[in-house]
XYZ file of C-alpha atoms in Angstrom:
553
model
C 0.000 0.000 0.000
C 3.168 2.142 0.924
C 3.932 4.463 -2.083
C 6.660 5.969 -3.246
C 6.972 9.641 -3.955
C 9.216 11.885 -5.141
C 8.238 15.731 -3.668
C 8.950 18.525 -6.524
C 9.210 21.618 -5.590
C 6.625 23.443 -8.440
C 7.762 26.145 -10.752
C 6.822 29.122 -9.301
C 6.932 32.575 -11.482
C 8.399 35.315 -10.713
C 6.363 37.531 -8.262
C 4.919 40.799 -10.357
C 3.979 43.859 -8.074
C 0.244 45.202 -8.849
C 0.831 48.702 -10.850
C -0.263 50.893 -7.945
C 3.140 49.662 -5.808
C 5.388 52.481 -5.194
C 8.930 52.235 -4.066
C 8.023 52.397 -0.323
C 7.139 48.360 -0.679
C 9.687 46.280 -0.107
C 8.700 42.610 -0.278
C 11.286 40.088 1.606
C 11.383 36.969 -0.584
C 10.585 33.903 0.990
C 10.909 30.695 -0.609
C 7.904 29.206 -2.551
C 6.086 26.217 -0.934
C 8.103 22.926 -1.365
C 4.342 21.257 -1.517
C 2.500 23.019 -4.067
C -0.348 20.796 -5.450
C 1.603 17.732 -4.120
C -1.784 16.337 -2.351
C -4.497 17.255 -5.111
C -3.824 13.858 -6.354
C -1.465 11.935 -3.509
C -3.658 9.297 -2.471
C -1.294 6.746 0.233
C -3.527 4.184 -0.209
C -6.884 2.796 -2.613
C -10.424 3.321 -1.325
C -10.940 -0.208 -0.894
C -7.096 -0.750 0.845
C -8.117 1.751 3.665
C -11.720 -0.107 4.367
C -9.855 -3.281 4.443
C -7.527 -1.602 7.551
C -10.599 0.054 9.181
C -11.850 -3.428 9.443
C -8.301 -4.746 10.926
C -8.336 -1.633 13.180
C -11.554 -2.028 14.662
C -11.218 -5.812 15.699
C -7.407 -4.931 17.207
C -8.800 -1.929 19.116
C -10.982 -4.417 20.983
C -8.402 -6.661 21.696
C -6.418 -3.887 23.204
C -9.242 -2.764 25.227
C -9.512 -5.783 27.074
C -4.901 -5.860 27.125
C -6.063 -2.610 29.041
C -8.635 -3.510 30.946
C -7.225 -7.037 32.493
C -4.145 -4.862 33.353
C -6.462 -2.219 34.912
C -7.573 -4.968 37.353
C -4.174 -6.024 37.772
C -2.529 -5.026 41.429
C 0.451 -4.873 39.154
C 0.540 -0.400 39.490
C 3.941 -1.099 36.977
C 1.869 -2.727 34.589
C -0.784 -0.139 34.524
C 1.319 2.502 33.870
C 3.670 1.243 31.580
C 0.661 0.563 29.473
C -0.889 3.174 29.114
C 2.613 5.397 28.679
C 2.408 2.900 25.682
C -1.163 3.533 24.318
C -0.567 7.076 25.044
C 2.945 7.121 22.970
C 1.975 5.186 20.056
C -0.835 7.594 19.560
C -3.643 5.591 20.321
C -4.705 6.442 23.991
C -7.592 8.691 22.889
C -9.504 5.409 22.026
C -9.559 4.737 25.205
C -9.756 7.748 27.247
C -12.331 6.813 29.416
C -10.457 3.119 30.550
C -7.482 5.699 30.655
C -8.770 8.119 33.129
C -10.475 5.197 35.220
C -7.475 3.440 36.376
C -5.313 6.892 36.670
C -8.198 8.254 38.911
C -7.857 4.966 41.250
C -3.930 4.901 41.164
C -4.375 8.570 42.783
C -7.154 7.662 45.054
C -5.014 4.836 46.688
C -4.246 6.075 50.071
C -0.661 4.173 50.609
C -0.030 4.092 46.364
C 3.404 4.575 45.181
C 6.421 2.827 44.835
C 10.123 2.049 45.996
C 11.247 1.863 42.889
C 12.536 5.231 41.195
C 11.109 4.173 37.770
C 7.728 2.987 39.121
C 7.431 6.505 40.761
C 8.694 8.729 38.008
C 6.062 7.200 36.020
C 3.425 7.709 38.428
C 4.153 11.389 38.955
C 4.493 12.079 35.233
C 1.527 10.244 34.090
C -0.513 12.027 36.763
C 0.986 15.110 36.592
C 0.111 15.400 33.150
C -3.768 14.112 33.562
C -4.307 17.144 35.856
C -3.625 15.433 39.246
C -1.964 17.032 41.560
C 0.393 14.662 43.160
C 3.300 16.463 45.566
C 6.676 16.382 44.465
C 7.882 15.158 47.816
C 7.412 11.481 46.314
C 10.917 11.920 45.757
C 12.481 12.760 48.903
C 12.584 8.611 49.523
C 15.123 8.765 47.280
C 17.489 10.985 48.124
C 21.352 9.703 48.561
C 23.829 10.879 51.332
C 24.369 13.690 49.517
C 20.220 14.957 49.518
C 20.844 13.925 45.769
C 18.170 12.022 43.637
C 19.384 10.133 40.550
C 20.097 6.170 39.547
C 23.009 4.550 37.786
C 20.184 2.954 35.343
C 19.550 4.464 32.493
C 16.021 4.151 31.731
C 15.075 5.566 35.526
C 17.355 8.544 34.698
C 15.147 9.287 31.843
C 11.980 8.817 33.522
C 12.778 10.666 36.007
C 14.567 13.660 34.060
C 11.049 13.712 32.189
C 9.085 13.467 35.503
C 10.699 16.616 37.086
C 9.865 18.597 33.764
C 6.366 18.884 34.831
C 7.304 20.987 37.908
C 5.280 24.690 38.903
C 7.426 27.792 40.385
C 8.972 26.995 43.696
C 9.348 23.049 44.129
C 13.149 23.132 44.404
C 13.243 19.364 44.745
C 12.632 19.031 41.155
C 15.043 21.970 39.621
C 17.402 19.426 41.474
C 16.339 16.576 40.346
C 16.812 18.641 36.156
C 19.985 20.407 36.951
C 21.504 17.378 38.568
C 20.330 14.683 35.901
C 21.111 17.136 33.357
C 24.685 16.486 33.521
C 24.197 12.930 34.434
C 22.701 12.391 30.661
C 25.212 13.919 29.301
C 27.637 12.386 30.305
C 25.918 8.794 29.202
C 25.677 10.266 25.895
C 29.993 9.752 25.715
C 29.252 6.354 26.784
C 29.064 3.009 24.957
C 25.243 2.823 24.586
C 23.553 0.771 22.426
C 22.727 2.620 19.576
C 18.561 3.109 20.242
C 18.996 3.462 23.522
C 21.695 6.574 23.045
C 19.362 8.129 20.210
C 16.625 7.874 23.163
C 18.756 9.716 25.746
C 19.709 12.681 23.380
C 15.768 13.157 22.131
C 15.398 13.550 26.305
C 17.332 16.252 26.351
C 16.565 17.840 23.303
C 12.960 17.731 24.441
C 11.614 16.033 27.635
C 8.778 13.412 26.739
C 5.707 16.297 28.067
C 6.861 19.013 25.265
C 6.896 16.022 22.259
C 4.045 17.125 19.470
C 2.021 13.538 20.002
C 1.932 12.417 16.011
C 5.170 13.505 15.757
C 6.047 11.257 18.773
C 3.827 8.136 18.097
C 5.525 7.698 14.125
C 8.718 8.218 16.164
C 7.769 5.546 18.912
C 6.194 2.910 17.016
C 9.353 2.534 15.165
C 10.987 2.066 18.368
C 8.156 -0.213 20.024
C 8.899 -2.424 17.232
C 12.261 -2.791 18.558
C 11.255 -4.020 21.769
C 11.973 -7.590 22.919
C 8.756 -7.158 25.092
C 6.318 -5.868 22.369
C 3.091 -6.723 22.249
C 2.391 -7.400 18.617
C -1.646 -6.783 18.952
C -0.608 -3.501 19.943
C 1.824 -2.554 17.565
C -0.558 -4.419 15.035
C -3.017 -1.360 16.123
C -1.026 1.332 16.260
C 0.814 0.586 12.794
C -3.182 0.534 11.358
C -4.752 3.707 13.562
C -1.294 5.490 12.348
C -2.330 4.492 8.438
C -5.828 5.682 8.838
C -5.028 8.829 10.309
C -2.849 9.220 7.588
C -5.114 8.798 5.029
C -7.746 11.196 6.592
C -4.790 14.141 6.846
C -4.758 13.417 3.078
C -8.136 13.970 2.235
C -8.303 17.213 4.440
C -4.699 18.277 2.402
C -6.850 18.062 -0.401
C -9.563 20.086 0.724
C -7.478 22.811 1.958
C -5.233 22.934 -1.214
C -8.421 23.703 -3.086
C -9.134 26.597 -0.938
C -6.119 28.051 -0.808
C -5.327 27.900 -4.879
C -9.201 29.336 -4.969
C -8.046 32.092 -2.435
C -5.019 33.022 -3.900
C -6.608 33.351 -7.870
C -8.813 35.869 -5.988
C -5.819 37.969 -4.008
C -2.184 38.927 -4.042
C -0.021 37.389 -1.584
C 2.421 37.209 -2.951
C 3.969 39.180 -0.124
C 3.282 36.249 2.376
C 4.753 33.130 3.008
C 3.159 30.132 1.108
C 2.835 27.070 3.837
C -0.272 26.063 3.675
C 0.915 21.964 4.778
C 2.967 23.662 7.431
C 0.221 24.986 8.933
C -2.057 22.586 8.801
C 0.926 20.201 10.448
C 0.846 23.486 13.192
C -3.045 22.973 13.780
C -3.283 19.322 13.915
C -0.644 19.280 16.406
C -3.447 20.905 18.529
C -6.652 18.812 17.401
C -4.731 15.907 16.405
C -7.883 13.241 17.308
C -9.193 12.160 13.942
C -12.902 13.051 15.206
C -11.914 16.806 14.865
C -11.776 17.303 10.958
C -13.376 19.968 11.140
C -11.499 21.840 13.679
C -8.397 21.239 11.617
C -9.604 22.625 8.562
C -11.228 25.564 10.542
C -7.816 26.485 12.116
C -5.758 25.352 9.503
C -7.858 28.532 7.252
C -7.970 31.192 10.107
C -4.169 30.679 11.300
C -3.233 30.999 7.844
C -4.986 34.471 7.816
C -3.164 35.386 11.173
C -0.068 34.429 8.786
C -0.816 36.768 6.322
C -1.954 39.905 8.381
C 1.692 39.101 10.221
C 3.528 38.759 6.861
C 1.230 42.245 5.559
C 2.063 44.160 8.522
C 6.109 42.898 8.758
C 6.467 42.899 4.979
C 4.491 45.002 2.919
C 2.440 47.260 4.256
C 4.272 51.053 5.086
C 3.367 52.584 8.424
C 0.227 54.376 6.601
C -1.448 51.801 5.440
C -0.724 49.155 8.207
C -2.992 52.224 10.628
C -5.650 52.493 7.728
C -5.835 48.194 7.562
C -5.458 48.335 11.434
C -8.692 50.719 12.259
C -10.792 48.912 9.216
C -9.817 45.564 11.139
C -10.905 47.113 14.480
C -14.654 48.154 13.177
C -15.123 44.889 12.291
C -14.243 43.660 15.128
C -16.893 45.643 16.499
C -19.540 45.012 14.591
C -22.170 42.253 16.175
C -23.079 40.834 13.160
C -20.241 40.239 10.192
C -22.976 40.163 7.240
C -23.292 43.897 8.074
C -19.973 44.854 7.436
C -19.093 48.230 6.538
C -18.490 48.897 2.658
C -16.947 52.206 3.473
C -14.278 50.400 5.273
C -12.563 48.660 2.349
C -13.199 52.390 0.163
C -10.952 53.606 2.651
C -8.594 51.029 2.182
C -5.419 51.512 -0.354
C -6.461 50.300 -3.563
C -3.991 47.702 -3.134
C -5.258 46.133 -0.023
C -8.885 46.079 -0.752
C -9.458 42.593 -2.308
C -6.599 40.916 0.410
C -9.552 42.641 2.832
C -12.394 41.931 1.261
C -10.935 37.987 0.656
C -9.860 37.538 3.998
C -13.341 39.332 5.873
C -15.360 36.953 2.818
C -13.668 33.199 3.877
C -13.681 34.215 7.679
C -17.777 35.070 7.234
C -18.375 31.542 5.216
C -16.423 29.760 8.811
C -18.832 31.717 11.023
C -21.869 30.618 8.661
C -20.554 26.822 9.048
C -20.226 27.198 12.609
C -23.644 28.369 13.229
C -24.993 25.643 11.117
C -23.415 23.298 13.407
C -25.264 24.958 16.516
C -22.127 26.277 17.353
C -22.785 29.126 20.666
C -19.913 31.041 19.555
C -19.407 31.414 16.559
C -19.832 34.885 16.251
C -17.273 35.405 18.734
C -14.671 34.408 15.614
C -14.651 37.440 13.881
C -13.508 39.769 17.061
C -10.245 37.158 16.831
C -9.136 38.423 14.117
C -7.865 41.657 16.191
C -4.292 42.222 15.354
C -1.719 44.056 16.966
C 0.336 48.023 17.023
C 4.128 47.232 17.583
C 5.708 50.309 16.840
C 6.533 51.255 20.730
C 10.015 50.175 21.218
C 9.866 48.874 25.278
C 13.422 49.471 27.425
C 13.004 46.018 29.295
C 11.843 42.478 28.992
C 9.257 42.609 31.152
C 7.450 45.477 29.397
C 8.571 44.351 26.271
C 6.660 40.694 26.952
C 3.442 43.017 28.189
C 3.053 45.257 25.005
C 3.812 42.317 22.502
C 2.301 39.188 24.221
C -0.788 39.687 21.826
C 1.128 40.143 18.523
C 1.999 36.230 18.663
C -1.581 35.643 18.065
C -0.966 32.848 20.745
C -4.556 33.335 22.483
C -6.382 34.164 19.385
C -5.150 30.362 18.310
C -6.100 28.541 21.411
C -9.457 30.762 21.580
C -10.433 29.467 17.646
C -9.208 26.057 18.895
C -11.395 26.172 21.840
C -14.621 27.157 19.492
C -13.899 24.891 17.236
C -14.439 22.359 19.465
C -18.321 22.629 19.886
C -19.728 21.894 23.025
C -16.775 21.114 24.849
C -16.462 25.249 24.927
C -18.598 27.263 26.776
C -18.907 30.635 26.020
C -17.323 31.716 29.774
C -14.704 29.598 28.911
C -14.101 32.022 25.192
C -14.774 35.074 27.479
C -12.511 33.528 30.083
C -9.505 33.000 27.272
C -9.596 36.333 25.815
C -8.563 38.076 29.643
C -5.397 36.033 29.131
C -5.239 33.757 32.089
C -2.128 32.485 33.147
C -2.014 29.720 30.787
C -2.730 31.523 27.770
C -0.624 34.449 28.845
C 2.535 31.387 29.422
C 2.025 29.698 25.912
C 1.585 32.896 24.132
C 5.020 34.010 26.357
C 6.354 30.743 25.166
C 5.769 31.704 21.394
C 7.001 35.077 21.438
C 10.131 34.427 23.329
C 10.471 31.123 20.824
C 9.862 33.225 17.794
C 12.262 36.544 18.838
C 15.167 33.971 19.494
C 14.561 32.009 15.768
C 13.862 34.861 13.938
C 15.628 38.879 15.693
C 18.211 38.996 13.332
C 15.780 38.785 10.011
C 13.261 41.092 11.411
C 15.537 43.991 12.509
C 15.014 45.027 9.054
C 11.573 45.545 9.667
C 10.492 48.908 10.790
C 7.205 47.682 12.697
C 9.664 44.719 15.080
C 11.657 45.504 17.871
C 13.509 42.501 19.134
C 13.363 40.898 22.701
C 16.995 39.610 22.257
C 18.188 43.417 21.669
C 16.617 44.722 24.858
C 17.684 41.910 26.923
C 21.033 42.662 25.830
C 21.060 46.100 25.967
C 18.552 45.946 29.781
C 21.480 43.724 31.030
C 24.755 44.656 29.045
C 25.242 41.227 28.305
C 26.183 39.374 25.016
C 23.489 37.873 22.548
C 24.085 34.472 23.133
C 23.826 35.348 27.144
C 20.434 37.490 26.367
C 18.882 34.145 24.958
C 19.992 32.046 27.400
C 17.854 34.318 30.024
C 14.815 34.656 27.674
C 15.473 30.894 27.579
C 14.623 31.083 31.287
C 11.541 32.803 31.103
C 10.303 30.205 28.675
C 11.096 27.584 31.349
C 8.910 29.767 33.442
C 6.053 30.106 31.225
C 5.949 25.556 31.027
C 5.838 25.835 34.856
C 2.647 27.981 34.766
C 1.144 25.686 32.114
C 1.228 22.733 34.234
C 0.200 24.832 37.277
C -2.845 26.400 35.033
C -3.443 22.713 34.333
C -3.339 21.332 37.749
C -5.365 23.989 39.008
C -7.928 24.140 36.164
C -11.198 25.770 36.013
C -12.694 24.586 32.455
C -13.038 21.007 30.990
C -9.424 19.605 31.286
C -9.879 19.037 27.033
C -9.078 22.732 26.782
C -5.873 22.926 28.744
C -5.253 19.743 27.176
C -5.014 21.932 23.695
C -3.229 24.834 25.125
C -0.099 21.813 25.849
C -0.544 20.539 22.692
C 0.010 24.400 21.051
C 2.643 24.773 23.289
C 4.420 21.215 22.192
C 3.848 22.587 18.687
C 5.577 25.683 19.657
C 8.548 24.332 21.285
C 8.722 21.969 18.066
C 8.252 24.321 15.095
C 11.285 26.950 16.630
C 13.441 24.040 18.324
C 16.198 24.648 16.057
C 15.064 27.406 13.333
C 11.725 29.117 12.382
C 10.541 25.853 10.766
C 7.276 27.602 9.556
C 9.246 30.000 7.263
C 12.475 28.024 6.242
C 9.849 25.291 5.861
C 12.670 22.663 4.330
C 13.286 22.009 7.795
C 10.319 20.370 8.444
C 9.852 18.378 4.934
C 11.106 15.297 6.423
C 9.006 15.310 9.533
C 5.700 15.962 7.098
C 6.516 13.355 4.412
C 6.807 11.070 7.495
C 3.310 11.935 8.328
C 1.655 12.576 5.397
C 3.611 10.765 2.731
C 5.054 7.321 3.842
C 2.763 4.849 5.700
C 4.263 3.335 8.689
């Protein structure tokens, strides 16, 4: 069923500016899209092929059920967790959320649960931790040496619990220990003789602990290395292999869908200004809704994050002061408007003559999502359009902290979460849309986590831009202190920002499925700037999307 494919990048011509361009635009190149029409016709498998594996899927997704629910009546707590750590890795726990949530609910509830084994416990904690349960951090303290130190000459513990202590909140000093100590224990395993899979495991846990891994990204990853395993189960892997498939094959057809869209969208408007990654960021927004069931939601976000994209690349790449104020205030009457069909004409007269269709394009697709929406009894849809808010960045801040204050909304972090969270139906309530848009501490932390992540990837391009004003500059010039030391402390804040995401999360007021999506953003954050701005030198991530969308498992 597997296919071959070889991925051309498509002729693009050169870009032509519209007659009524002056000098004053200057449009930065980017590189054209490495995907073009790529999945108008990539099909991974037949029609008949993926019924066939449905059929597979859905008799192996029993079995597993009852693999999971014999070991949920186990008194084996090592068993338990190690399976669904499993489930949950492979990308297959959300079949069986509710079995899931049963048996972590009683492993908390058990008044003398634990273990005495450093593995055992790390898993516990971590596997809690990140369902919302607030388990203390003094589970550790057992385990302390002579020393007050809290480590293990076996590898696999040393992982565990390096990934265990990542899900710490401000002020529990045990685990900034139990990091800064293990830390430097990895490391140095790294110059060891370690078997090959098991070295390649140790370096991806200090590249990026296993609670900041984008979960598709991890379970094509993971099943590779399941298969591995001496101790496999093969109806598992059986299952995951299949669920991976069909998943694939869905992103396909929804690749499809949005490549007609945007080819439609762009016949009707110049953007040539903009950067052209449509498959990135649809890779970006399934990260976040990554559960099959939300099609939808994926094409939804997929469409209004790429219009985020382009009022970002309008604002930082075209547009001159003038017209970004004109665009700005048209934007903001909108916003005010209760009803989007009554949109002002007079608002795109106003407009430069070459900004009127981008406008009237952009206001025309975001009113045909707010139509769908309501057809789908969705409470607030209507609350879409005021998302589309953008942001003034011309004040240039002395110091960090005001610098993060006046520029935490031009990441568009909360606007992302928000459509996220309305996309999701009746999972949202509307006090939970009102309730994102006064940025709480967990939206105000991943949208922190973004702009910090984006100013270190991308402050050297974007001097150039007379609308930016870097982070990394003002750190450096707040605290006299080299570039590389500047991002090393806006490296710290970020650390800061993923302790008051599992705090938020621990301490949650709204269906845990919504804080749930803020970590999965944030994961997608941390993954897309890990190393570069993936989402603009979008090369870097061709290999991770022809794993997912390209080559079955």
């Amino acid at each position: 069923m597997a296919t071959t494919v070889t991925i051309c990048s498509p002729a693009v011509p050169a870009l032509q500016s519209p007659p009524e361009l002056d000098v004053r635009h200057h449009r930065r190149q980017y590189l054209p899209s490495v995907w073009g029409d790529f999945f108008l016709s990539h099909q991974p498998c037949t029609e008949s092929e993926l019924v066939s594996m449905k059929e597979k899927a859905q008799d192996k997704k029993e079995e597993v059920r009852r693999i999971l629910l014999d070991a949920a009546a186990s008194e084996d707590l090592a068993r338990k967790l190690d399976l669904i750590d499993t489930l949950q890795r492979l990308g297959v726990g959300y079949h069986y959320r509710k079995e899931i949530d049963d048996v972590l609910r009683a492993v908390y509830d058990e008044k003398h649960g634990g273990s005495d084994d450093l593995y055992v416990t790390s898993l516990r904690f971590y596997l809690l931790r990140k369902h919302g349960y607030a388990v203390p951090s003094d589970v550790f303290l057992k385990f302390r040496d002579e020393h007050g130190n809290i480590s293990s000459d076996d590898v696999y513990s040393l992982m565990m619990l390096y990934d265990a202590a990542h899900l710490r909140t401000r002020g529990e000093d045990i685990l900034d220990s139990i990091i800064a100590l293990n830390k430097c224990r990895l490391k140095n395993v790294v110059q060891t003789s370690l078997d090959k899979g098991l070295l390649e495991e140790v370096r991806l846990t200090l590249e990026t602990p296993r609670f900041r891994r984008v979960e598709r990204v991890e379970a094509r990853r993971f099943i590779l290395v399941y298969e591995k395993k001496a101790a496999r189960d093969e109806t598992i892997l059986e299952f995951a292999k299949l669920d991976y498939n069909i998943v694939q094959a869905l992103c396909c057809k929804e690749l499809k869908e949005l490549t007609v869209w945007w080819k439609d969208f762009m016949s009707r408007t110049d953007v040539g200004f903009a950067r052209d990654r449509l498959v990135e960021m649809y890779f970006w927004m399934m990260a976040i809704v990554y559960e099959p069931y939300f099609t939808y939601s994926r094409i939804m976000l997929t469409k209004m994050a790429i219009f985020v994209a382009l009022l970002d690349d309008l604002y930082d790449n075209y547009a001159t002061t003038e017209e970004s104020e004109i665009f700005t205030a048209a934007i903001q009457r909108l916003v005010n408007l209760t009803d989007l069909i009554k949109w002002d004409e007079k608002a795109t007269e106003e407009l430069p003559a070459n900004l009127r269709e981008f406008y009237k394009n952009i206001l025309g697709d975001t009113n045909e999502i707010v139509e769908e929406l309501k057809l789908q009894n969705n409470k607030n849809a209507e609350m879409v359009i005021k998302l589309l808010k953008w942001r003034d960045e011309q004040y240039v801040p002395t110091n960090v902290t005001e610098h993060l204050q006046i520029s935490v909304e031009s990441i568009a972090a909360m606007h992302t979460a928000n459509l996220a969270f309305i996309s999701l139906g009746d999972v949202t309530t509307r006090e939970a849309v009102e309730w994102a848009f006064t940025y709480p501490r967990i939206i105000r932390a991943v949208s922190i986590l973004a702009r910090i992540s984006n100013d270190i990837m991308t402050h050297e391009r974007e001097q150039a831009s007379e609308h930016m004003a870097s982070r990394v500059q003002t750190c450096m010039k707040q605290y006299g202190i080299t570039e590389e030391e500047a991002i090393e402390k806006l490296k710290g804040i970020i650390e800061t920002s993923w302790m008051d995401i599992v705090q938020e999360c621990l301490d949650r007021e709204h269906s845990i499925v919504l804080y749930e999506k803020v970590v999965s953003f944030a994961q997608s954050i941390d993954f897309v700037y890990k190393r570069e701005d993936a989402y603009t030198l979008s090369s870097n991530l061709q290999d991770t999307l022809t794993s997912l969308y390209v080559k079955f498992v």
